[in-house]
Amino acid sequence: MSISNKSLKIYNSLSQKKEDFKTINPSKVGIYVCGPTVYNKVHLGNCRTFISFDLIVRFLKHIGYDVRYVRNITDVGHLEESEEEDKILKRAKIEKLEPMEVVQKYTNDFREVLNKFNLLSPNIEPTATGHIIEQIEMIERIIDNGYAYEKNGSVYFDLMNFTKKYKYGKLSNRNLDDIINESRELFGSDEKKNPQDFALWKKASSSHIMKWKSPWGYGFPGWHIECSAMSHKYLGKKFDIHGGGMDLKFPHHDCEIAQFEAVYNQNPANYWVHTNMLTLNGRKMSKSTENFILPENLFSGESDMIEKGYNPMVVKFLMYQAHYRNTLDLSNESLLASEKGYNKLMQSFFDIDILKPSEKGNDKYKLIVDKCYNSMLDDFNSPKLISHLFELSKLIDDIKKEKKFISKKDIDNLRNYMKVFLIDILGFSTHKNIERKVVNKDKLIDALIDIRDFSRKKENYEISDMIRDKLNSLGINIEDK
Ligand code: AMP
Ligand code: ZN
């Protein structure tokens, strides 16, 4: 079994009731998630990945782990092999900004969007440019160990040498031959010993703006080395979970494993967790293919593919209705269904406050609560969790209609568990307002005047006078001629 397929069933060994979780010794869990490259606005696909890891972090915290959550910001060096120019530099030229202005602008955008989804901030959010020294040190160690070489001021990872001792491509299950066959005209290929070698450090031309001094001259780091250097700095040689979207398995994460093995002789993570892709019209949501939707447009309703704006919590609910390992397609229909489902669950949560306690107890909820915990213990299965929350919702409805009874103490427990799952673990927030498209004010006033005219025709003067007075109080005077 490849390590990428290992599920997190390890947590099944824990007891399943929250009371029991409380008794486990809190131990440190280290999680590293590859963050965004901040050269443009994040799309909903990116958000899906970060939303999935928020659930994982929240659940591990809830069951008593002391989590250190590290999520980086890639603010330099994200260079595809086929590209000549850094995406951030390209963007800076287009927007006529300093590269660091581009970085700040889109880092701010990223944080604002994740706040709308009510995601927890990571404990550490390191930037690649803030860790150049650590990256250079790691590259030096890879060279010292014989797994990298310098050529014309650039440094490349020596895959031929590496594969004499280690397997390369553990996550993607690719072998070197596949990679050779896949490689077309690769960036810097005339300098590489073998076309599949990847860059650890790139020499910068004199006109290149983002560059740093190194033992090999002025240059900038390759993409993969930043995550190895920063995960090691903040989580050590072995940590629990390393995550990101599925598209990062290769080359990014396979290269990270190789770099780590080249220095520390081991894979850095106990579990590699990859989220599957959010699709739009059945195709991967992605900026480069223009097949994407921005969160702000989904919230405001300004998109041709949706008929109205949706609350960020509804969008998040939709995402949690699919397991993070499965693909999920975004559509107006699925959003409408999620809106109904989300509102129903939240309504049930609020309805607990109006349940009438009786002498008779009812502990049916305890069985369902166990099923909720079991779903999360089974590789963070959020769709299963949600289906069990609907069972709780049905029970609440039955008690409300007095078809079933419950004691005061059990009402309190039920409220507490609904809060645990909806607010603490799924991270829904009860005070996020729906941001709808701004309706034209004049059109709204015309509509009210039409209603008033209609009421007058029907001789319903009570309503027509009320509309006139309300509008007058807003400074809009209506005179009947
Ligand atoms: P990037 O800024 O391109 O490195 O992407 C940031 C994160 O979003 C990475 O973990 C990607 O794997 C993830 N990602 C990109 N596109 C999608 C998508 N359509 N669905 C889910 N995750 C995605
Ligand atoms: Zn990374």
XYZ file of C-alpha atoms and ligand atoms in Angstrom:
505
model
C 0.000 0.000 0.000
C 1.419 3.384 -0.898
C 1.616 5.822 1.957
C -0.724 8.195 0.179
C -3.478 5.614 0.490
C -3.088 5.104 4.203
C -6.259 6.265 5.825
C -6.251 7.860 9.214
C -7.970 4.919 10.863
C -5.269 5.041 13.504
C -7.589 7.325 15.421
C -10.125 4.519 15.577
C -8.182 3.112 18.463
C -9.439 5.994 20.549
C -12.678 5.587 22.352
C -15.601 7.131 20.607
C -17.293 9.292 23.137
C -16.274 12.849 23.730
C -16.070 12.240 27.474
C -13.456 9.578 26.823
C -11.456 11.797 24.490
C -11.065 14.222 27.325
C -9.087 11.668 29.240
C -6.415 11.109 26.580
C -3.121 12.795 27.145
C -2.890 15.793 24.899
C 0.019 15.204 22.603
C 1.443 17.402 19.934
C 0.290 16.876 16.367
C 2.236 18.672 13.660
C 0.441 19.532 10.414
C 2.016 21.225 7.429
C -0.223 22.343 4.572
C 1.109 23.852 1.359
C -0.360 27.320 1.142
C -1.141 29.508 -1.846
C 1.165 31.165 -4.316
C 0.148 34.756 -3.833
C 0.149 36.145 -7.363
C -3.609 36.416 -7.892
C -6.948 35.949 -6.146
C -7.713 32.524 -4.734
C -10.516 30.654 -6.481
C -13.021 28.304 -4.867
C -10.929 25.254 -5.745
C -8.070 26.556 -3.612
C -10.592 27.303 -0.869
C -11.825 23.700 -0.889
C -8.369 22.451 0.040
C -7.960 24.887 2.940
C -11.530 24.285 4.120
C -10.830 20.517 4.232
C -7.749 21.000 6.385
C -9.638 23.346 8.691
C -12.009 20.455 9.454
C -9.084 18.131 10.178
C -7.391 20.643 12.482
C -10.635 21.481 14.286
C -11.487 17.822 14.877
C -8.023 16.869 16.142
C -8.132 19.848 18.505
C -11.601 18.909 19.682
C -10.596 15.370 20.605
C -7.764 16.726 22.700
C -4.660 16.999 20.534
C -2.380 19.960 20.864
C -2.086 20.846 17.183
C 0.633 22.946 15.620
C -0.752 23.955 12.240
C 1.769 25.404 9.786
C 0.592 26.726 6.418
C 3.060 28.581 4.252
C 2.725 31.479 1.857
C 4.645 30.973 -1.386
C 5.840 34.466 -2.208
C 8.698 33.603 -4.550
C 10.114 30.931 -6.740
C 6.960 29.180 -7.849
C 8.329 28.383 -11.243
C 6.921 25.632 -13.392
C 9.629 23.741 -15.241
C 8.266 24.949 -18.552
C 8.188 28.609 -17.550
C 10.904 31.181 -17.795
C 9.472 33.667 -15.353
C 8.263 33.699 -11.777
C 4.462 34.123 -11.620
C 4.777 36.924 -9.053
C 7.198 38.892 -11.223
C 4.947 38.445 -14.243
C 1.996 39.776 -12.254
C 4.018 42.718 -10.899
C 4.756 43.822 -14.471
C 1.102 43.524 -15.503
C -0.183 45.459 -12.480
C 2.773 47.874 -12.422
C 3.476 47.040 -8.790
C 6.497 46.053 -6.739
C 6.667 42.230 -6.448
C 6.206 42.582 -2.680
C 3.100 44.711 -3.273
C 1.654 41.878 -5.346
C 2.494 39.462 -2.542
C 0.868 41.688 0.119
C -2.229 42.378 -1.965
C -2.994 38.729 -2.648
C -1.982 37.546 0.825
C -4.539 40.000 2.209
C -7.143 38.728 -0.257
C -6.407 35.120 0.722
C -6.813 35.846 4.442
C -10.023 37.832 3.912
C -11.583 35.015 1.905
C -10.655 32.360 4.461
C -12.078 34.585 7.215
C -15.395 34.679 5.372
C -15.366 30.878 5.514
C -14.645 31.141 9.246
C -11.423 29.113 9.048
C -8.956 29.014 11.927
C -5.664 30.818 11.367
C -2.629 28.551 11.296
C -0.266 28.714 14.287
C 2.580 29.659 11.974
C 2.273 31.109 8.462
C 5.860 31.239 7.193
C 6.847 32.857 3.906
C 9.392 31.519 1.445
C 11.218 34.871 1.259
C 11.555 34.901 5.053
C 13.386 31.551 4.986
C 16.030 31.909 2.293
C 18.836 31.084 4.754
C 17.177 27.827 5.810
C 16.647 26.878 2.169
C 20.284 27.578 1.273
C 21.426 25.506 4.271
C 19.293 22.577 3.206
C 20.568 22.770 -0.384
C 24.146 22.768 0.926
C 23.439 19.609 2.898
C 21.907 17.907 -0.144
C 25.053 18.778 -2.151
C 27.314 17.537 0.693
C 25.458 14.232 0.713
C 26.009 13.822 -3.025
C 22.438 14.273 -4.198
C 22.736 17.669 -5.886
C 25.208 19.489 -8.134
C 25.907 23.076 -9.093
C 26.004 24.187 -12.725
C 26.480 27.788 -13.894
C 25.156 29.248 -10.631
C 22.124 26.960 -10.448
C 21.771 23.836 -8.291
C 19.896 20.732 -9.419
C 18.761 17.638 -7.560
C 20.603 14.602 -8.907
C 17.862 12.044 -9.406
C 20.076 9.382 -10.959
C 22.273 9.321 -7.895
C 19.314 9.517 -5.544
C 17.507 6.561 -7.122
C 20.530 4.337 -6.518
C 19.522 4.346 -2.853
C 15.930 5.627 -2.652
C 12.728 5.289 -4.609
C 11.624 8.523 -6.272
C 7.918 9.139 -6.936
C 6.525 7.422 -3.842
C 3.246 9.337 -3.818
C 2.531 9.460 -7.517
C 3.966 6.001 -8.190
C 5.928 7.298 -11.144
C 9.278 5.905 -12.060
C 12.159 7.718 -13.669
C 11.373 6.329 -17.118
C 7.840 7.748 -16.977
C 9.248 11.098 -15.992
C 11.813 11.063 -18.817
C 9.073 10.242 -21.310
C 6.857 13.010 -19.954
C 9.537 15.666 -19.989
C 9.452 17.949 -22.972
C 11.755 20.921 -23.426
C 12.459 21.566 -19.759
C 13.640 24.842 -18.281
C 17.420 24.722 -17.759
C 17.649 21.310 -19.383
C 20.964 22.097 -21.077
C 22.526 22.455 -17.614
C 21.028 19.317 -16.103
C 22.817 15.986 -16.004
C 19.465 14.367 -16.656
C 16.319 16.083 -17.927
C 14.262 14.923 -14.960
C 16.543 16.568 -12.364
C 14.720 19.410 -10.633
C 15.980 22.848 -9.601
C 16.869 23.577 -5.973
C 18.349 26.990 -6.750
C 18.213 29.070 -9.916
C 20.777 31.630 -11.005
C 19.135 35.040 -11.498
C 19.867 37.227 -14.489
C 20.999 40.792 -13.762
C 17.505 42.136 -14.558
C 15.762 39.663 -12.236
C 14.295 41.611 -9.275
C 13.682 38.949 -6.611
C 17.112 37.462 -5.975
C 19.333 36.619 -3.022
C 23.028 36.096 -2.414
C 24.048 32.461 -2.082
C 27.214 30.329 -2.183
C 26.439 29.888 -5.903
C 25.958 33.584 -6.691
C 22.769 35.651 -6.906
C 19.666 33.592 -7.451
C 16.369 32.384 -6.041
C 15.121 29.078 -4.604
C 13.243 26.396 -6.496
C 9.652 25.790 -5.429
C 9.954 22.438 -3.615
C 12.796 23.374 -1.269
C 10.801 26.045 0.584
C 8.306 23.569 2.030
C 11.027 21.124 3.082
C 13.016 23.868 4.805
C 10.031 25.459 6.552
C 8.311 22.232 7.614
C 11.600 21.051 9.104
C 12.178 24.340 10.909
C 8.775 24.408 12.601
C 7.801 20.734 12.867
C 11.088 18.846 12.945
C 12.369 15.813 11.086
C 9.168 13.816 11.486
C 5.695 15.220 11.825
C 2.204 13.796 11.534
C 0.404 15.193 8.538
C 1.625 16.878 5.386
C -1.159 18.034 3.143
C -2.249 19.870 0.053
C -4.369 19.413 -3.035
C -4.072 16.249 -5.104
C -2.313 18.150 -7.889
C 0.627 18.717 -5.538
C 1.430 14.985 -5.215
C 3.658 15.249 -8.234
C 6.087 16.821 -8.618
C 5.909 18.997 -5.490
C 5.431 16.427 -2.738
C 7.449 13.660 -4.361
C 10.297 16.164 -4.638
C 9.830 17.202 -1.000
C 10.175 13.578 0.113
C 13.319 13.188 -2.010
C 14.869 16.339 -0.531
C 14.102 15.193 2.999
C 15.481 11.729 2.399
C 18.600 13.240 0.866
C 19.273 15.113 4.128
C 17.509 13.265 6.956
C 17.252 9.807 5.420
C 13.497 9.722 6.001
C 10.105 10.730 4.694
C 9.051 13.760 6.775
C 5.378 12.905 7.305
C 3.563 10.000 8.906
C 0.548 10.733 6.697
C 0.335 12.485 3.368
C -3.187 13.798 3.014
C -4.385 15.059 -0.363
C -7.687 16.723 -1.054
C -9.429 16.030 -4.308
C -10.321 18.691 -6.811
C -13.299 20.991 -6.934
C -14.601 20.901 -10.474
C -16.731 23.300 -12.462
C -18.694 21.917 -15.403
C -16.934 18.614 -14.748
C -13.430 20.057 -15.241
C -10.847 20.946 -12.580
C -11.331 24.474 -11.335
C -8.236 26.332 -12.362
C -7.123 29.839 -13.219
C -4.929 28.795 -16.118
C -7.814 27.206 -18.038
C -10.177 30.088 -17.157
C -12.502 27.511 -15.587
C -12.993 29.078 -12.189
C -15.278 31.113 -9.988
C -14.084 33.563 -7.357
C -15.515 33.338 -3.837
C -16.605 37.010 -3.929
C -18.730 36.338 -7.034
C -20.353 33.297 -5.497
C -21.209 35.259 -2.342
C -22.626 38.237 -4.255
C -24.364 36.276 -7.002
C -22.403 38.011 -9.743
C -21.781 35.002 -11.900
C -23.633 33.633 -14.920
C -23.689 30.120 -13.534
C -25.673 30.890 -10.366
C -29.029 32.532 -9.929
C -28.286 34.317 -6.644
C -25.657 34.890 -3.976
C -24.872 32.237 -1.378
C -23.787 32.576 2.226
C -20.155 31.386 2.641
C -21.442 28.888 5.218
C -23.720 27.335 2.582
C -20.746 27.014 0.221
C -18.751 25.379 2.994
C -21.657 23.050 3.761
C -21.669 21.984 0.102
C -17.954 21.238 0.292
C -18.437 19.101 3.398
C -21.165 17.103 1.711
C -18.413 15.390 -0.274
C -15.549 13.494 1.331
C -12.284 15.356 0.895
C -10.809 12.482 -1.157
C -13.611 12.668 -3.728
C -14.110 15.236 -6.441
C -16.943 17.693 -6.038
C -18.724 19.569 -8.798
C -20.029 23.050 -8.141
C -23.395 23.965 -9.643
C -26.378 26.151 -8.887
C -28.494 23.047 -8.162
C -26.010 21.649 -5.648
C -25.773 25.062 -3.955
C -29.559 25.370 -3.713
C -29.788 21.899 -2.142
C -26.999 22.791 0.301
C -28.739 25.994 1.273
C -31.832 24.005 2.192
C -29.801 21.439 4.113
C -27.703 24.015 5.941
C -30.740 26.081 6.958
C -32.531 22.964 8.152
C -29.655 21.875 10.407
C -29.111 25.348 11.826
C -32.853 25.720 12.438
C -32.829 22.433 14.389
C -29.937 23.752 16.464
C -31.923 26.892 17.335
C -35.098 24.842 17.918
C -33.440 23.049 20.842
C -34.065 26.221 22.841
C -37.828 25.869 22.451
C -38.072 22.160 23.299
C -40.279 21.440 26.281
C -38.599 19.249 28.877
C -40.588 16.329 30.225
C -40.156 13.875 33.064
C -39.398 11.106 30.605
C -35.842 10.909 29.322
C -34.697 10.130 25.805
C -31.178 9.030 25.140
C -31.610 8.082 21.481
C -29.373 11.068 20.662
C -26.428 9.366 22.380
C -26.331 6.598 19.766
C -26.443 9.144 16.967
C -23.717 11.230 18.610
C -21.512 8.118 18.696
C -22.127 7.662 14.985
C -21.131 11.298 14.409
C -17.803 10.754 16.202
C -17.220 7.477 14.369
C -17.703 9.206 11.025
C -15.040 11.747 11.840
C -12.727 9.062 13.190
C -13.074 7.263 9.871
C -10.772 9.512 7.842
C -12.712 12.694 8.629
C -15.818 11.565 6.786
C -17.816 14.799 6.781
C -20.676 13.650 4.483
C -21.372 10.771 6.874
C -21.214 13.155 9.823
C -23.746 15.441 8.131
C -26.100 12.533 7.428
C -26.076 11.681 11.140
C -26.663 15.318 12.054
C -29.832 15.093 9.960
C -30.866 12.148 12.160
C -30.444 14.428 15.176
C -32.445 17.095 13.366
C -35.281 14.601 12.788
C -35.225 13.672 16.474
C -35.419 17.352 17.436
C -38.420 17.776 15.092
C -40.172 14.812 16.697
C -39.599 16.193 20.188
C -40.822 19.612 19.047
C -44.016 18.037 17.736
C -44.290 16.145 21.029
C -44.112 12.799 19.272
C -41.121 12.057 21.485
C -40.044 13.274 24.927
C -36.808 14.421 26.499
C -35.584 15.500 29.924
C -34.088 18.892 30.768
C -30.627 17.348 31.227
C -30.771 15.625 27.841
C -31.902 18.832 26.122
C -28.737 20.462 27.466
C -26.593 17.566 26.263
C -28.222 17.633 22.853
C -27.590 21.389 22.549
C -23.989 20.871 23.554
C -23.399 18.128 20.967
C -25.069 20.068 18.173
C -22.806 22.987 19.053
C -19.762 20.713 19.086
C -20.453 19.375 15.586
C -21.927 22.409 13.852
C -19.899 25.197 15.390
C -16.679 23.703 16.818
C -15.934 20.957 14.280
C -17.642 21.958 11.029
C -16.878 25.568 11.890
C -20.202 27.117 10.902
C -20.808 30.528 12.247
C -24.176 31.861 13.253
C -23.428 35.492 12.571
C -22.186 35.547 9.004
C -24.543 37.629 6.890
C -25.494 36.723 3.385
C -23.868 39.113 0.964
C -26.309 39.489 -1.854
C -26.092 41.530 -4.988
C -26.943 45.136 -4.162
C -30.439 45.797 -5.450
C -30.957 49.047 -7.287
C -32.621 51.442 -4.777
C -34.799 53.223 -7.343
C -36.184 49.907 -8.547
C -37.031 48.983 -4.969
C -38.899 52.297 -4.432
C -40.774 51.855 -7.738
C -41.859 48.390 -6.572
C -43.202 49.836 -3.303
C -45.052 52.596 -5.152
C -46.619 49.973 -7.441
C -47.831 48.033 -4.395
C -49.211 51.268 -2.903
C -51.085 52.119 -6.132
C -52.516 48.620 -6.200
C -53.683 48.910 -2.559
C -55.358 52.251 -3.303
C -57.180 50.756 -6.286
C -58.391 47.985 -4.006
C -59.324 50.695 -1.486
C -56.996 49.227 1.089
C -55.983 52.611 2.462
C -54.455 51.180 5.598
C -51.645 49.559 3.555
C -51.244 52.415 1.073
C -50.977 55.001 3.870
C -48.502 52.830 5.715
C -46.236 52.619 2.635
C -46.522 56.395 2.106
C -45.662 57.141 5.752
C -42.730 54.713 5.808
C -41.301 56.210 2.622
C -41.880 59.740 3.982
C -39.966 58.855 7.127
C -37.028 57.870 4.848
C -37.203 61.278 3.174
C -39.043 60.018 0.086
C -42.187 62.085 -0.319
C -45.140 60.796 -2.279
C -47.979 63.067 -3.283
C -51.210 61.824 -4.741
C -52.313 63.958 -7.643
P -1.647 27.035 -5.613
O -1.717 28.460 -5.172
O -1.889 26.850 -7.081
O -0.370 26.346 -5.147
O -2.855 26.261 -4.909
C -3.075 26.295 -3.518
C -3.752 25.017 -3.077
O -5.008 24.856 -3.736
C -2.948 23.764 -3.423
O -2.983 22.877 -2.308
C -3.682 23.174 -4.600
O -3.522 21.786 -4.676
C -5.115 23.543 -4.261
N -6.000 23.562 -5.452
C -5.801 24.156 -6.651
N -6.850 23.943 -7.476
C -7.766 23.207 -6.786
C -9.071 22.676 -7.079
N -9.662 22.857 -8.249
N -9.698 21.956 -6.100
C -9.112 21.759 -4.883
N -7.892 22.241 -4.541
C -7.221 22.962 -5.478
Zn 4.533 22.931 -0.506
